[in-house]
Amino acid sequence: MVGETNLNKLFAAMSPQLMPDEYVFCSLQGEYAEFQHLLPLATFRETEGLTLVLTKAMAIANNLPFESVFKGITLTIHSSLDAVGLTAAVSTKLAGKGISANVIAAYYHDHIFVQVDKADLAMAALAEFN
C-alpha cells in the first residue's frame, strides 16, 4: 500500500490517536543490543549517544536518567515518507498553542510526542485540521 502524499487528504483523514503510555527520551552510551531488553519504542544513534524512546515505567525501573515526560500521538493515516508539509503543519499548529512537537516518522505513520500535561490540548489542536 502506497502512503498518501496529498496534504489536504492527510489533514482530512489523519485521525490522531493518543498512545496509552507515558514516554521518555534517554541518551545512553553503548550499542542497541545492550538495551533491547528495555523494549524501546524507537532508537536513534547520535554522536553523543544512543537515544531510546522508552515508557516512563521502564526507564524508572532501570534507573535511567530522563528530563521530560511525553504522551505519544499517532496520526493514523498512512502518510508517505515523501509527503511534503505534514510535519511542518503539525509542528506549527502545536507551537501556536505552546506545545513542543517531537516528531518521529515511521514507515506507515507519523508519531508526535508532546508534554504529558499538554496532551489533551495537543489532541484538540490537531482536531482543528478537520
mmCIF file with all atom_site columns, N, CA and C in Angstrom, residues 24-32 35 40-54 103-106:
data_model
loop_
_atom_site.group_PDB
_atom_site.id
_atom_site.type_symbol
_atom_site.label_atom_id
_atom_site.label_alt_id
_atom_site.label_comp_id
_atom_site.label_asym_id
_atom_site.label_entity_id
_atom_site.label_seq_id
_atom_site.pdbx_PDB_ins_code
_atom_site.Cartn_x
_atom_site.Cartn_y
_atom_site.Cartn_z
_atom_site.occupancy
_atom_site.B_iso_or_equiv
_atom_site.pdbx_formal_charge
_atom_site.auth_seq_id
_atom_site.auth_comp_id
_atom_site.auth_asym_id
_atom_site.auth_atom_id
_atom_site.pdbx_PDB_model_num
ATOM 1  N N  . VAL A 1 24  ? 9.571  8.603  27.684 1.00 0.00 ? 24  VAL A N  1
ATOM 2  C CA . VAL A 1 24  ? 10.715 9.464  27.954 1.00 0.00 ? 24  VAL A CA 1
ATOM 3  C C  . VAL A 1 24  ? 11.774 9.204  26.890 1.00 0.00 ? 24  VAL A C  1
ATOM 4  N N  . PHE A 1 25  ? 12.651 10.180 26.726 1.00 0.00 ? 25  PHE A N  1
ATOM 5  C CA . PHE A 1 25  ? 13.796 10.055 25.832 1.00 0.00 ? 25  PHE A CA 1
ATOM 6  C C  . PHE A 1 25  ? 15.038 9.955  26.710 1.00 0.00 ? 25  PHE A C  1
ATOM 7  N N  . CYS A 1 26  ? 15.821 8.905  26.506 1.00 0.00 ? 26  CYS A N  1
ATOM 8  C CA . CYS A 1 26  ? 17.060 8.708  27.260 1.00 0.00 ? 26  CYS A CA 1
ATOM 9  C C  . CYS A 1 26  ? 18.219 8.648  26.271 1.00 0.00 ? 26  CYS A C  1
ATOM 10 N N  . SER A 1 27  ? 19.351 9.178  26.651 1.00 0.00 ? 27  SER A N  1
ATOM 11 C CA . SER A 1 27  ? 20.562 9.061  25.839 1.00 0.00 ? 27  SER A CA 1
ATOM 12 C C  . SER A 1 27  ? 21.576 8.255  26.642 1.00 0.00 ? 27  SER A C  1
ATOM 13 N N  . LEU A 1 28  ? 22.015 7.138  26.054 1.00 0.00 ? 28  LEU A N  1
ATOM 14 C CA . LEU A 1 28  ? 22.907 6.209  26.745 1.00 0.00 ? 28  LEU A CA 1
ATOM 15 C C  . LEU A 1 28  ? 24.111 5.880  25.877 1.00 0.00 ? 28  LEU A C  1
ATOM 16 N N  . GLN A 1 29  ? 25.184 5.505  26.523 1.00 0.00 ? 29  GLN A N  1
ATOM 17 C CA . GLN A 1 29  ? 26.375 5.055  25.804 1.00 0.00 ? 29  GLN A CA 1
ATOM 18 C C  . GLN A 1 29  ? 26.280 3.547  25.633 1.00 0.00 ? 29  GLN A C  1
ATOM 19 N N  . GLY A 1 30  ? 26.605 3.057  24.459 1.00 0.00 ? 30  GLY A N  1
ATOM 20 C CA . GLY A 1 30  ? 26.590 1.629  24.207 1.00 0.00 ? 30  GLY A CA 1
ATOM 21 C C  . GLY A 1 30  ? 25.890 1.304  22.908 1.00 0.00 ? 30  GLY A C  1
ATOM 22 N N  . GLU A 1 31  ? 25.745 0.014  22.694 1.00 0.00 ? 31  GLU A N  1
ATOM 23 C CA . GLU A 1 31  ? 25.129 -0.482 21.467 1.00 0.00 ? 31  GLU A CA 1
ATOM 24 C C  . GLU A 1 31  ? 23.681 -0.894 21.733 1.00 0.00 ? 31  GLU A C  1
ATOM 25 N N  . TYR A 1 32  ? 22.889 -0.891 20.680 1.00 0.00 ? 32  TYR A N  1
ATOM 26 C CA . TYR A 1 32  ? 21.472 -1.238 20.804 1.00 0.00 ? 32  TYR A CA 1
ATOM 27 C C  . TYR A 1 32  ? 21.277 -2.589 21.489 1.00 0.00 ? 32  TYR A C  1
ATOM 28 N N  . PHE A 1 35  ? 20.608 -2.742 25.103 1.00 0.00 ? 35  PHE A N  1
ATOM 29 C CA . PHE A 1 35  ? 19.399 -2.112 25.640 1.00 0.00 ? 35  PHE A CA 1
ATOM 30 C C  . PHE A 1 35  ? 18.102 -2.668 25.056 1.00 0.00 ? 35  PHE A C  1
ATOM 31 N N  . PRO A 1 40  ? 12.580 -0.586 23.673 1.00 0.00 ? 40  PRO A N  1
ATOM 32 C CA . PRO A 1 40  ? 12.370 0.797  23.233 1.00 0.00 ? 40  PRO A CA 1
ATOM 33 C C  . PRO A 1 40  ? 11.366 0.867  22.092 1.00 0.00 ? 40  PRO A C  1
ATOM 34 N N  . LEU A 1 41  ? 10.546 1.893  22.133 1.00 0.00 ? 41  LEU A N  1
ATOM 35 C CA . LEU A 1 41  ? 9.606  2.148  21.048 1.00 0.00 ? 41  LEU A CA 1
ATOM 36 C C  . LEU A 1 41  ? 10.367 2.615  19.807 1.00 0.00 ? 41  LEU A C  1
ATOM 37 N N  . ALA A 1 42  ? 11.444 3.372  20.027 1.00 0.00 ? 42  ALA A N  1
ATOM 38 C CA . ALA A 1 42  ? 12.267 3.877  18.928 1.00 0.00 ? 42  ALA A CA 1
ATOM 39 C C  . ALA A 1 42  ? 13.682 4.102  19.438 1.00 0.00 ? 42  ALA A C  1
ATOM 40 N N  . THR A 1 43  ? 14.611 4.094  18.506 1.00 0.00 ? 43  THR A N  1
ATOM 41 C CA . THR A 1 43  ? 16.009 4.394  18.829 1.00 0.00 ? 43  THR A CA 1
ATOM 42 C C  . THR A 1 43  ? 16.591 5.253  17.713 1.00 0.00 ? 43  THR A C  1
ATOM 43 N N  . PHE A 1 44  ? 17.623 5.995  18.077 1.00 0.00 ? 44  PHE A N  1
ATOM 44 C CA . PHE A 1 44  ? 18.358 6.758  17.078 1.00 0.00 ? 44  PHE A CA 1
ATOM 45 C C  . PHE A 1 44  ? 19.782 6.954  17.582 1.00 0.00 ? 44  PHE A C  1
ATOM 46 N N  . ARG A 1 45  ? 20.748 6.639  16.723 1.00 0.00 ? 45  ARG A N  1
ATOM 47 C CA . ARG A 1 45  ? 22.146 6.798  17.088 1.00 0.00 ? 45  ARG A CA 1
ATOM 48 C C  . ARG A 1 45  ? 22.611 8.206  16.736 1.00 0.00 ? 45  ARG A C  1
ATOM 49 N N  . GLU A 1 46  ? 23.116 8.905  17.743 1.00 0.00 ? 46  GLU A N  1
ATOM 50 C CA . GLU A 1 46  ? 23.708 10.230 17.552 1.00 0.00 ? 46  GLU A CA 1
ATOM 51 C C  . GLU A 1 46  ? 25.167 10.153 17.993 1.00 0.00 ? 46  GLU A C  1
ATOM 52 N N  . THR A 1 47  ? 25.964 11.131 17.634 1.00 0.00 ? 47  THR A N  1
ATOM 53 C CA . THR A 1 47  ? 27.370 11.102 18.040 1.00 0.00 ? 47  THR A CA 1
ATOM 54 C C  . THR A 1 47  ? 27.512 11.139 19.555 1.00 0.00 ? 47  THR A C  1
ATOM 55 N N  . GLU A 1 48  ? 26.543 11.768 20.247 1.00 0.00 ? 48  GLU A N  1
ATOM 56 C CA . GLU A 1 48  ? 26.609 11.878 21.706 1.00 0.00 ? 48  GLU A CA 1
ATOM 57 C C  . GLU A 1 48  ? 26.170 10.614 22.429 1.00 0.00 ? 48  GLU A C  1
ATOM 58 N N  . GLY A 1 49  ? 25.441 9.752  21.762 1.00 0.00 ? 49  GLY A N  1
ATOM 59 C CA . GLY A 1 49  ? 24.967 8.527  22.396 1.00 0.00 ? 49  GLY A CA 1
ATOM 60 C C  . GLY A 1 49  ? 23.783 7.940  21.656 1.00 0.00 ? 49  GLY A C  1
ATOM 61 N N  . LEU A 1 50  ? 23.258 6.858  22.184 1.00 0.00 ? 50  LEU A N  1
ATOM 62 C CA . LEU A 1 50  ? 22.106 6.170  21.619 1.00 0.00 ? 50  LEU A CA 1
ATOM 63 C C  . LEU A 1 50  ? 20.851 6.686  22.313 1.00 0.00 ? 50  LEU A C  1
ATOM 64 N N  . THR A 1 51  ? 19.958 7.310  21.537 1.00 0.00 ? 51  THR A N  1
ATOM 65 C CA . THR A 1 51  ? 18.699 7.785  22.088 1.00 0.00 ? 51  THR A CA 1
ATOM 66 C C  . THR A 1 51  ? 17.700 6.641  22.075 1.00 0.00 ? 51  THR A C  1
ATOM 67 N N  . LEU A 1 52  ? 17.061 6.425  23.215 1.00 0.00 ? 52  LEU A N  1
ATOM 68 C CA . LEU A 1 52  ? 15.998 5.437  23.335 1.00 0.00 ? 52  LEU A CA 1
ATOM 69 C C  . LEU A 1 52  ? 14.716 6.156  23.726 1.00 0.00 ? 52  LEU A C  1
ATOM 70 N N  . VAL A 1 53  ? 13.629 5.834  23.069 1.00 0.00 ? 53  VAL A N  1
ATOM 71 C CA . VAL A 1 53  ? 12.307 6.295  23.476 1.00 0.00 ? 53  VAL A CA 1
ATOM 72 C C  . VAL A 1 53  ? 11.673 5.112  24.190 1.00 0.00 ? 53  VAL A C  1
ATOM 73 N N  . LEU A 1 54  ? 11.484 5.274  25.492 1.00 0.00 ? 54  LEU A N  1
ATOM 74 C CA . LEU A 1 54  ? 11.010 4.192  26.354 1.00 0.00 ? 54  LEU A CA 1
ATOM 75 C C  . LEU A 1 54  ? 9.778  4.629  27.126 1.00 0.00 ? 54  LEU A C  1
ATOM 76 N N  . VAL A 1 103 ? 8.661  14.853 16.679 1.00 0.00 ? 103 VAL A N  1
ATOM 77 C CA . VAL A 1 103 ? 8.048  14.017 15.659 1.00 0.00 ? 103 VAL A CA 1
ATOM 78 C C  . VAL A 1 103 ? 8.989  12.896 15.241 1.00 0.00 ? 103 VAL A C  1
ATOM 79 N N  . ILE A 1 104 ? 8.426  11.693 15.169 1.00 0.00 ? 104 ILE A N  1
ATOM 80 C CA . ILE A 1 104 ? 9.140  10.548 14.621 1.00 0.00 ? 104 ILE A CA 1
ATOM 81 C C  . ILE A 1 104 ? 8.309  10.022 13.463 1.00 0.00 ? 104 ILE A C  1
ATOM 82 N N  . ALA A 1 105 ? 8.891  10.022 12.288 1.00 0.00 ? 105 ALA A N  1
ATOM 83 C CA . ALA A 1 105 ? 8.212  9.469  11.121 1.00 0.00 ? 105 ALA A CA 1
ATOM 84 C C  . ALA A 1 105 ? 8.636  8.011  10.977 1.00 0.00 ? 105 ALA A C  1
ATOM 85 N N  . ALA A 1 106 ? 7.656  7.117  11.008 1.00 0.00 ? 106 ALA A N  1
ATOM 86 C CA . ALA A 1 106 ? 7.908  5.712  10.752 1.00 0.00 ? 106 ALA A CA 1
ATOM 87 C C  . ALA A 1 106 ? 7.346  5.382  9.369  1.00 0.00 ? 106 ALA A C  1
#
